Coordinates of C-alpha atoms in Angstrom, one line a residue:
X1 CA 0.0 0.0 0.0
X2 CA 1.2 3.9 -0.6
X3 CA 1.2 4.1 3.3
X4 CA 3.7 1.4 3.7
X5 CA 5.6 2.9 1.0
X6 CA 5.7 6.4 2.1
X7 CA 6.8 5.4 5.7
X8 CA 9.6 2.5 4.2
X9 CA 11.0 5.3 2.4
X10 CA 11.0 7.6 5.6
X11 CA 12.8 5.4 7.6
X12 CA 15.2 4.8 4.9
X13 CA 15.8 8.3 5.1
X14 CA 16.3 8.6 8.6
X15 CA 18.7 6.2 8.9
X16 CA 21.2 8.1 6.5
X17 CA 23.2 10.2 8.5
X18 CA 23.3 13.6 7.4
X19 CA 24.3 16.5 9.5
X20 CA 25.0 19.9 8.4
X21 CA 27.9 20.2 6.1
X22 CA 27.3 16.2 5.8
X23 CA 24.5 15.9 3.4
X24 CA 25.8 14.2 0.1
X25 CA 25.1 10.6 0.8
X26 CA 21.5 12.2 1.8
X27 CA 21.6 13.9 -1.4
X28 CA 22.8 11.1 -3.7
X29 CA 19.7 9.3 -2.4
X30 CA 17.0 11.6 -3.1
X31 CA 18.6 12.4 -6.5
X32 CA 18.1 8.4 -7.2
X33 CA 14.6 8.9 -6.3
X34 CA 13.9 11.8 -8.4
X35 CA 15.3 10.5 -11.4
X36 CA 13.5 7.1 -11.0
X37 CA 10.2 10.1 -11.4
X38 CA 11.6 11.2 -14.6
X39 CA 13.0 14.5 -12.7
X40 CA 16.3 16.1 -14.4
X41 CA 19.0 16.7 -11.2
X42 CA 21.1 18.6 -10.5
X43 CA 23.7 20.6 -7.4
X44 CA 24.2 23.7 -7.8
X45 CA 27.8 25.6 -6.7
X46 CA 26.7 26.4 -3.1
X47 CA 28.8 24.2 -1.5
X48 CA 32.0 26.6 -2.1
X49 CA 30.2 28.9 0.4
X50 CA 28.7 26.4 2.8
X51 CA 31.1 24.1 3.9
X52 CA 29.2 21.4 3.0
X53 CA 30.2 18.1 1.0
X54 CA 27.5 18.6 -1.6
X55 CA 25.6 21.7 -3.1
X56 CA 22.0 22.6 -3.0
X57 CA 19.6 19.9 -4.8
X58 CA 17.6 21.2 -8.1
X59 CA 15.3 18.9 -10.1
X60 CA 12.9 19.8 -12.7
X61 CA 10.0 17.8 -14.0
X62 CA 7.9 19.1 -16.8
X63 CA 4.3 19.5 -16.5
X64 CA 1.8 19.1 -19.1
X65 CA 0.0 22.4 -18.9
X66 CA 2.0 26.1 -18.6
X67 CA 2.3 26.4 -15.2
X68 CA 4.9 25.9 -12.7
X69 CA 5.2 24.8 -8.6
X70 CA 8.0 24.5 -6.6
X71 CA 8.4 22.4 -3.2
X72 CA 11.5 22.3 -0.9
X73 CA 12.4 21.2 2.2
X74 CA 16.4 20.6 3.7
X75 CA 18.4 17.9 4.2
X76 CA 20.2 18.4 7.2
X77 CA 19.5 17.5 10.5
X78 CA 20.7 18.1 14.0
X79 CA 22.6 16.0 16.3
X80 CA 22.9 13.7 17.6
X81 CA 22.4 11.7 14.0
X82 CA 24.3 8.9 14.1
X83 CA 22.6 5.3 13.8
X84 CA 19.2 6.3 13.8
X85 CA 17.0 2.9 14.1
X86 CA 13.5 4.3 13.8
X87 CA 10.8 2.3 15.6
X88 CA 6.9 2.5 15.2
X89 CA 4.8 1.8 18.2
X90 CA 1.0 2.5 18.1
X91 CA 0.9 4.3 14.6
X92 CA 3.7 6.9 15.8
X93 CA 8.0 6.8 14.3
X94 CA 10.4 7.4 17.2
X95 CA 13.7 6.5 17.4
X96 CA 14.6 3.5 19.3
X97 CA 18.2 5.0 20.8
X98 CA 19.5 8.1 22.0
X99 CA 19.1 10.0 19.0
X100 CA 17.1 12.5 16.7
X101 CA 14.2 10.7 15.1
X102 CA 15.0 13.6 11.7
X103 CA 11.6 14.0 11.1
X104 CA 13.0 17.6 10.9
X105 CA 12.8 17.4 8.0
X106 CA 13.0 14.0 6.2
X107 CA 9.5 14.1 7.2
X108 CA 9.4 16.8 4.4
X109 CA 11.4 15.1 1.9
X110 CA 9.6 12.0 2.3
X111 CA 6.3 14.0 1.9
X112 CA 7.8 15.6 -1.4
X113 CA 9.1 12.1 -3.3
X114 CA 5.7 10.4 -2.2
X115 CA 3.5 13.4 -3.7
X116 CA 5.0 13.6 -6.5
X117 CA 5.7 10.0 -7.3
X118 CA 1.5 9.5 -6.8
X119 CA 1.0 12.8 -8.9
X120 CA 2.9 11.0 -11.5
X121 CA 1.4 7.6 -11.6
X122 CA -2.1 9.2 -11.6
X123 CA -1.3 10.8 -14.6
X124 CA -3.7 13.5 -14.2
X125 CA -2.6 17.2 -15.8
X126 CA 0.1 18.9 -13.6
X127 CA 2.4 22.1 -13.5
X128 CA 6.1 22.0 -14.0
X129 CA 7.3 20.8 -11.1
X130 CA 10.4 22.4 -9.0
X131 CA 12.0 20.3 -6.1
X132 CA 14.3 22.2 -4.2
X133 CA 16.4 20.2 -0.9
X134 CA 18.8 23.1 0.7
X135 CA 22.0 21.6 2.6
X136 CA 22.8 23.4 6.2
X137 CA 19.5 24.8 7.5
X138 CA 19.9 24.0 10.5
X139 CA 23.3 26.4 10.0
X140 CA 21.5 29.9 9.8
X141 CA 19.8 28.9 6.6
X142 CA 23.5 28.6 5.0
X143 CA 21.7 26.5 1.6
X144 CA 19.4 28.9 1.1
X145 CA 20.9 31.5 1.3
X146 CA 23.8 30.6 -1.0
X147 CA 21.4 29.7 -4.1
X148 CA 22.0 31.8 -7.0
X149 CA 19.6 34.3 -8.2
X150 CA 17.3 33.1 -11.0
X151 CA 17.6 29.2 -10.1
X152 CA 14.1 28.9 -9.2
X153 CA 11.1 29.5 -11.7
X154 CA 10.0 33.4 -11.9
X155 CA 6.7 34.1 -9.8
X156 CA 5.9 29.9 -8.8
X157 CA 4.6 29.5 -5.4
X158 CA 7.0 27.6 -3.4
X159 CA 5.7 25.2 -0.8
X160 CA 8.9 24.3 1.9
X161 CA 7.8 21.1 4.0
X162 CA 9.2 21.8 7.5
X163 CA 7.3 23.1 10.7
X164 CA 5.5 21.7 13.6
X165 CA 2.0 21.8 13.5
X166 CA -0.4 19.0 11.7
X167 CA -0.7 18.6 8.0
X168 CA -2.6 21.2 6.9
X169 CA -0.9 24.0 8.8
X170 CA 0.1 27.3 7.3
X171 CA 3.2 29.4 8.8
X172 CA 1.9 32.9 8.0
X173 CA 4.1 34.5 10.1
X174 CA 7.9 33.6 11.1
X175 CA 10.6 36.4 12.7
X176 CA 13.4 37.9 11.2
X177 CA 16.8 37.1 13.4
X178 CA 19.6 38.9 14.2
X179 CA 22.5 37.6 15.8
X180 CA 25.2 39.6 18.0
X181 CA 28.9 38.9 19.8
X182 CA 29.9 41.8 22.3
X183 CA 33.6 41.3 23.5
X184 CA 34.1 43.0 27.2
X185 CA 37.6 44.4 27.9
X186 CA 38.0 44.7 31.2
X187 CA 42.0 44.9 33.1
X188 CA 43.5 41.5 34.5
X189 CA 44.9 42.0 38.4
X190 CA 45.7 39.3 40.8
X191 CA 42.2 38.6 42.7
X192 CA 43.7 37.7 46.4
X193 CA 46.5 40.3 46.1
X194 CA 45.0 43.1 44.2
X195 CA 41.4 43.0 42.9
X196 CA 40.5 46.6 43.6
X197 CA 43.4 47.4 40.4
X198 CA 41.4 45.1 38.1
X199 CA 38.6 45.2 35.9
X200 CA 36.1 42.9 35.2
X201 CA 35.0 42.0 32.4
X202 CA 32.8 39.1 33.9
X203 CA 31.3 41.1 36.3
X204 CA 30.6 44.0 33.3
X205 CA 29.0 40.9 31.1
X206 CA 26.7 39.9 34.0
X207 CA 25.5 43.3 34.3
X208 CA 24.5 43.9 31.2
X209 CA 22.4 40.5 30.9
X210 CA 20.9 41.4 34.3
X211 CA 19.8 44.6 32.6
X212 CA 19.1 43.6 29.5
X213 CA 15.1 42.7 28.0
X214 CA 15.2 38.9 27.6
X215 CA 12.6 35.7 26.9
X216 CA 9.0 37.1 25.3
X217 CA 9.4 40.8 25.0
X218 CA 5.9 41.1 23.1
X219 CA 3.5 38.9 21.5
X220 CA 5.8 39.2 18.0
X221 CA 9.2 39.9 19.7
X222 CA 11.9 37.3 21.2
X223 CA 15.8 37.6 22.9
X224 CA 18.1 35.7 24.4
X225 CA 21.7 35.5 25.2
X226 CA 23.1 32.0 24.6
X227 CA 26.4 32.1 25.3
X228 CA 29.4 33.1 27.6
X229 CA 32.6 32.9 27.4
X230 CA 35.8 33.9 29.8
X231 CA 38.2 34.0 32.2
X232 CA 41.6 32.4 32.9
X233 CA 41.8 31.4 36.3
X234 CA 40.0 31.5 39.7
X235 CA 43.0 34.0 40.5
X236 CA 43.0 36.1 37.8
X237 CA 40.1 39.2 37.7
X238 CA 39.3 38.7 33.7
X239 CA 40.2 40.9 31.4
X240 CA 38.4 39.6 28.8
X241 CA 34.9 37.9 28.3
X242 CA 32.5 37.0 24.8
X243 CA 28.4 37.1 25.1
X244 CA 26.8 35.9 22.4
X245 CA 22.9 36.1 21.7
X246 CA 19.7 37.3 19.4
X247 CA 16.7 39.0 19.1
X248 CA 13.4 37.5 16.6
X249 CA 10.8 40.1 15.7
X250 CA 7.9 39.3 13.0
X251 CA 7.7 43.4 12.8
X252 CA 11.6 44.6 11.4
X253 CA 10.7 48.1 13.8
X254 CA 10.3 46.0 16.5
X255 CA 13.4 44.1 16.6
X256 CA 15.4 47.2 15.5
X257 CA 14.5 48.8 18.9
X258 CA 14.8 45.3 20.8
X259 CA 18.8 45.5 19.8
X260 CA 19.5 49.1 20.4
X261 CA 18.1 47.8 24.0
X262 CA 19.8 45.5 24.1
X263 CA 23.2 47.1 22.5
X264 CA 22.7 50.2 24.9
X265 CA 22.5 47.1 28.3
X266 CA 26.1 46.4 26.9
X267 CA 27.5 49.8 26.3
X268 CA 26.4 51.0 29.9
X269 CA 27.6 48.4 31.6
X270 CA 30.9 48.3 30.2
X271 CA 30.8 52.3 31.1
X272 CA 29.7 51.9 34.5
X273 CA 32.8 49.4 35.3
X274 CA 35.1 51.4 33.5
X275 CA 35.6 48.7 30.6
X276 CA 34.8 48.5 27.1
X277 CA 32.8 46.6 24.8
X278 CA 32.6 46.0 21.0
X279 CA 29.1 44.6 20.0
X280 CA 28.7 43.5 16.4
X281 CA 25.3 42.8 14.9
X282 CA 24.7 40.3 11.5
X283 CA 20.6 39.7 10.4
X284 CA 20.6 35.8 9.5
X285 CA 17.3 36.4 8.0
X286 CA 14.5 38.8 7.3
X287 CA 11.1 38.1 8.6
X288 CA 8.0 36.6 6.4
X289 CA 4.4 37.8 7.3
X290 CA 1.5 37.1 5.0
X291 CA -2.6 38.0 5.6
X292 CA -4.9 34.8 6.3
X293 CA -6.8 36.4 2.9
X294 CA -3.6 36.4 0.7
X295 CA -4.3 34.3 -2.3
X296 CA -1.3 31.5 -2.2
X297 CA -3.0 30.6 2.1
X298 CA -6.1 30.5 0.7
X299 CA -4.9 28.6 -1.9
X300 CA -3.1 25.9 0.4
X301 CA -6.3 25.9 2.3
X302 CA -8.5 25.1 -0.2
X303 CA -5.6 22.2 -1.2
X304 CA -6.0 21.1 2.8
X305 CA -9.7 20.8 2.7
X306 CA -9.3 18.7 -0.9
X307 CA -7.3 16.3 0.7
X308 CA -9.0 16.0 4.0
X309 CA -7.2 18.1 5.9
X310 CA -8.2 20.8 8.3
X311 CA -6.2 23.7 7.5
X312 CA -4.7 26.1 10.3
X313 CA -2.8 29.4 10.6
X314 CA 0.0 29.8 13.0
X315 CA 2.8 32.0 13.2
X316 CA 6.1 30.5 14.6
X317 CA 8.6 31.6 16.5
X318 CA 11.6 30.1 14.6
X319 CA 13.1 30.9 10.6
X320 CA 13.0 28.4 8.0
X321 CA 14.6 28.2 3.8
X322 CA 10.7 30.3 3.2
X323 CA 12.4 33.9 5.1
X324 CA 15.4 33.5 3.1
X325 CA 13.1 33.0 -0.5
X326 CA 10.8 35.4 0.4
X327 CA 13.7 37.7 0.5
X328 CA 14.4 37.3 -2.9
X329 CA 11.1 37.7 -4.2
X330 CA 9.9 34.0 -4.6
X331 CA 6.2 33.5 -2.6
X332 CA 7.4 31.1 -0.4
X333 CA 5.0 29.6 3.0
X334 CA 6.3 26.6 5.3
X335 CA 3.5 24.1 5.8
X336 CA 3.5 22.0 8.6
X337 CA 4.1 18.2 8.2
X338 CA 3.2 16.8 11.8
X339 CA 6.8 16.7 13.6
X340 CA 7.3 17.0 17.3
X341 CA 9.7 17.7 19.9
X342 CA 12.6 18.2 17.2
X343 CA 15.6 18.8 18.0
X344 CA 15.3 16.4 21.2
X345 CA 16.0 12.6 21.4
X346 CA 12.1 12.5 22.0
X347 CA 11.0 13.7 18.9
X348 CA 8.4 11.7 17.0
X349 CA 5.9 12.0 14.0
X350 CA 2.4 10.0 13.3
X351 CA 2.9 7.5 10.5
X352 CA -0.8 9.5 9.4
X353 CA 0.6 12.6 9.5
X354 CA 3.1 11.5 6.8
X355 CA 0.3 10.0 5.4
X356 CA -1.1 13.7 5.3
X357 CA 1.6 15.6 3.7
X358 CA 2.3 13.6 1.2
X359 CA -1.6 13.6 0.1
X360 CA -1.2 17.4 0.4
X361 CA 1.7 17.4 -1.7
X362 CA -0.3 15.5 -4.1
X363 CA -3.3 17.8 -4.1
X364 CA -1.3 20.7 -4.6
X365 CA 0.2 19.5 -7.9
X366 CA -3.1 18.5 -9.1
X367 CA -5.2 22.2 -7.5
X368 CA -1.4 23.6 -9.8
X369 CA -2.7 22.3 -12.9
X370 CA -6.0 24.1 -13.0
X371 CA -5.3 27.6 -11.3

C-alpha cells in the first residue's frame, strides 16, 4: 500500500546520516529517487560557500500544462544523528536509541518524493514541477541562502515542507533574526592580592544580561543571550569575556528597537565598570508575514480541505529556507508536516501525518494544474 511505502522510504531516510555540512550521501539518495520520477537533477555551486560536501539539490519535471510549482524542504539535520533505528509503536515513528528521530525534515522530503511520485502515476494534468532540498539549514539557513539568483522558476509558489504543527498548517508568520557577539575588555589583576586594580569583564558581562530585555518581549518579539565565554583562572580578575545572543521580531521596527536595547545594556555596563565593549550585529534572515486572505493561504487551504485536511494558521517563532526565498522575491510559506519535539531525542511523527503531507503534496500538484 502507498502508506507502507511512504513510511519504508522515511525510515530509509532517517537512517542516513546527514548532518550539516554532511548531506551528500542524503543527497545522492533523493537524487536516485527523483530521477527514478523522470525529474532532471542537479547541485548547484553552493557548497563553495557552505562548507558542505554537496551543493543545493535542483530537479525539474515538466508539466503538461504552462504552469509551474515548486516544493523544498532541507536535508540536514541536528545532532545527535548517528545510527538512527527508527521504531513504530501505536501508529507513531520514534527512534529506538538516543538520537534525533530527523523528522526535521526528512519528514518533508519524504512527503515531497511520495507526492510527486502518486501525482505522476495518476497521470492527471500537472504544472512544472520544482523540487528544491537546501543543505545546512539548521546552520542559519547557510543552503538557502547561498542559491544563485534566477535558479528557481520566476513568480511559482514555493511550498517548503518543514514546521511543527499537523498537516494542513500554514506558517503565516515567522521572525526575522539577528545575531550579535559583544567582547568585554576589562583589566586582569591578581584577585587575592590586588582585585580593587582590576577590571572585570565578567562582572561588566553579567550586568549587562541582568539589565538587558530577555525571553517574550511582546506577543511578536523574542531575545536571548546563549552564550558566555571567559576568564583564565580563579586568581585572575578577567580581562576579557564573549556574550553571544539574538533577538526575533515578526515586525523589522520592533526588533530594531529590541537591539538598540539590548546594545545600549552592553555599552552601559561596560561604562559603569570602566571597561569597554565592542558589540557586532549580523541579520541571519529577514522576517515573512503574509494576511490569512492572501491568495497563495487561501490557496493551500482550499488544497488542505481537498485532501482531508483541516487547515490552520499559526505564526512560529523560529526561521525556516521560506524567510530567506521570500527575501528574494519568490512566494514562499512553510507548511506543517506533523513533527514534534525536534531537536530532542524524544522527537516523534504519526505515520498519518506522513500519510497527510504527502496527500497534500499530491493535491497541490493537481489544484497547480488548474489555477
Amino acid at each position: 500500500m502507498e502508506s507502507n511505502r511512504l513510511l519504508d522510504l522515511f525510515c530509509e531516510l532517517v537512517r542516513i546520516e546527514s548532518p550539516s555540512r554532511r548531506e551528500g550521501a542524503m543527497a545522492e539518495r533523493c537524487a536516485e529517487e527523483l530521477r527514478s520520477l523522470g525529474f532532471e537533477v542537479r547541485f548547484d555551486a553552493s557548497a563553495a560557500r557552505t562548507g558542505s560536501d554537496t551543493g543545493n539539490l535542483i530537479a525539474h519535471l515538466p508539466g503538461t500544462v504552462a504552469r509551474s510549482l515548486v516544493f523544498s524542504a532541507h536535508m540536514d539535520t541536528v545532532e545527535p544523528c548517528a545510527g538512527i533505528e527508527p521504531v513504530v509503536v501505536d501508529g507513531v515513528v520514534r527512534s529506538a536509541g538516543d538520537t534525533i528521530l530527523s523528522a526535521d525534515d526528512k519528514a518533508g522530503v519524504a512527503a515531497i518524493l511520495e507526492g510527486v511520485r502518486r501525482a505522476v502515476e495518476a497521470g492527471f494534468a500537472r504544472p512544472d514541477v520544482t523540487v528544491l532540498f537546501t543543505t545546512c539549514e539548521e546552520v542559519h539557513l547557510l543552503g538557502s541562502g547561498a542559491l544563485a539568483e534566477g535558479e528557481l522558476p520566476e513568480g511559482a509558489p514555493c511550498y517548503v515542507l518543514d514546521a511543527d504543527g499537523a498537516p494542513g498548517t500554514v506558517v503565516t508568520g515567522a521572525p526575522c533574526h539577528w545575531g550579535f557577539e559583544a567582547r568585554f575588555s576589562g583589566k586582569a589583576a591578581h584577585a587575592g592580592v590586588a582585585p580593587e586594580e582590576g577590571v572585570s569583564a565578567i562582572a561588566m558581562a553579567a550586568a549587562a544580561v541582568d539589565a538587558m530585555p530577555l525571553g517574550r518581549i511582546d506577543e511578536a518579539t523574542t531575545a536571548n543571550v546563549g552564550t558566555v565565554a571567559g576568564g583564565r583562572a580563579t586568581n585572575v580578575v578577567p580581562d576579557a569575556c564573549t556574550l553571544a545572543g539574538e533577538c526575533r521580531s515578526l515586525f523589522p521596527e520592533r526588533a530594531e528597537a529590541q537591539k538598540a536595547a539590548m546594545t545600549a545594556a552592553l555599552e552601559d555596563a561596560a561604562a559603569r565598570f570602566g571597561g569597554s565593549v565592542e558589540v557586532d550585529w549580523a541579520k541571519s534572515y529577514d522576517a515573512v508575514l503574509y494576511a490569512e486572505d492572501d491568495a497563495l493561504v487561501r490557496d493551500i487551504a482550499a488544497a488542505a480541505r481537498a485532501a482531508g485536511l483541516a487547515p490552520c494558521f499559526k505564526h512560529s517563532g523560529g526561521g525556516s529556507d521560506a524567510n530567506v526565498l521570500c527575501a528574494r522575491g519568490v512566494r514562499a510559506v512553510t507548511l506543517g508536516v506533523g513533527m514534534a519535539a525536534f531537536h530532542s531525542t524524544d522527537e516523534h511523527i504519526a505515520v498519518s501525518d506522513l500519510e497527510g503531507s504527502a496527500r497534500l503534496v499530491e493535491t497541490l500538484i493537481a489544484q497547480g494544474a488548474r489555477a
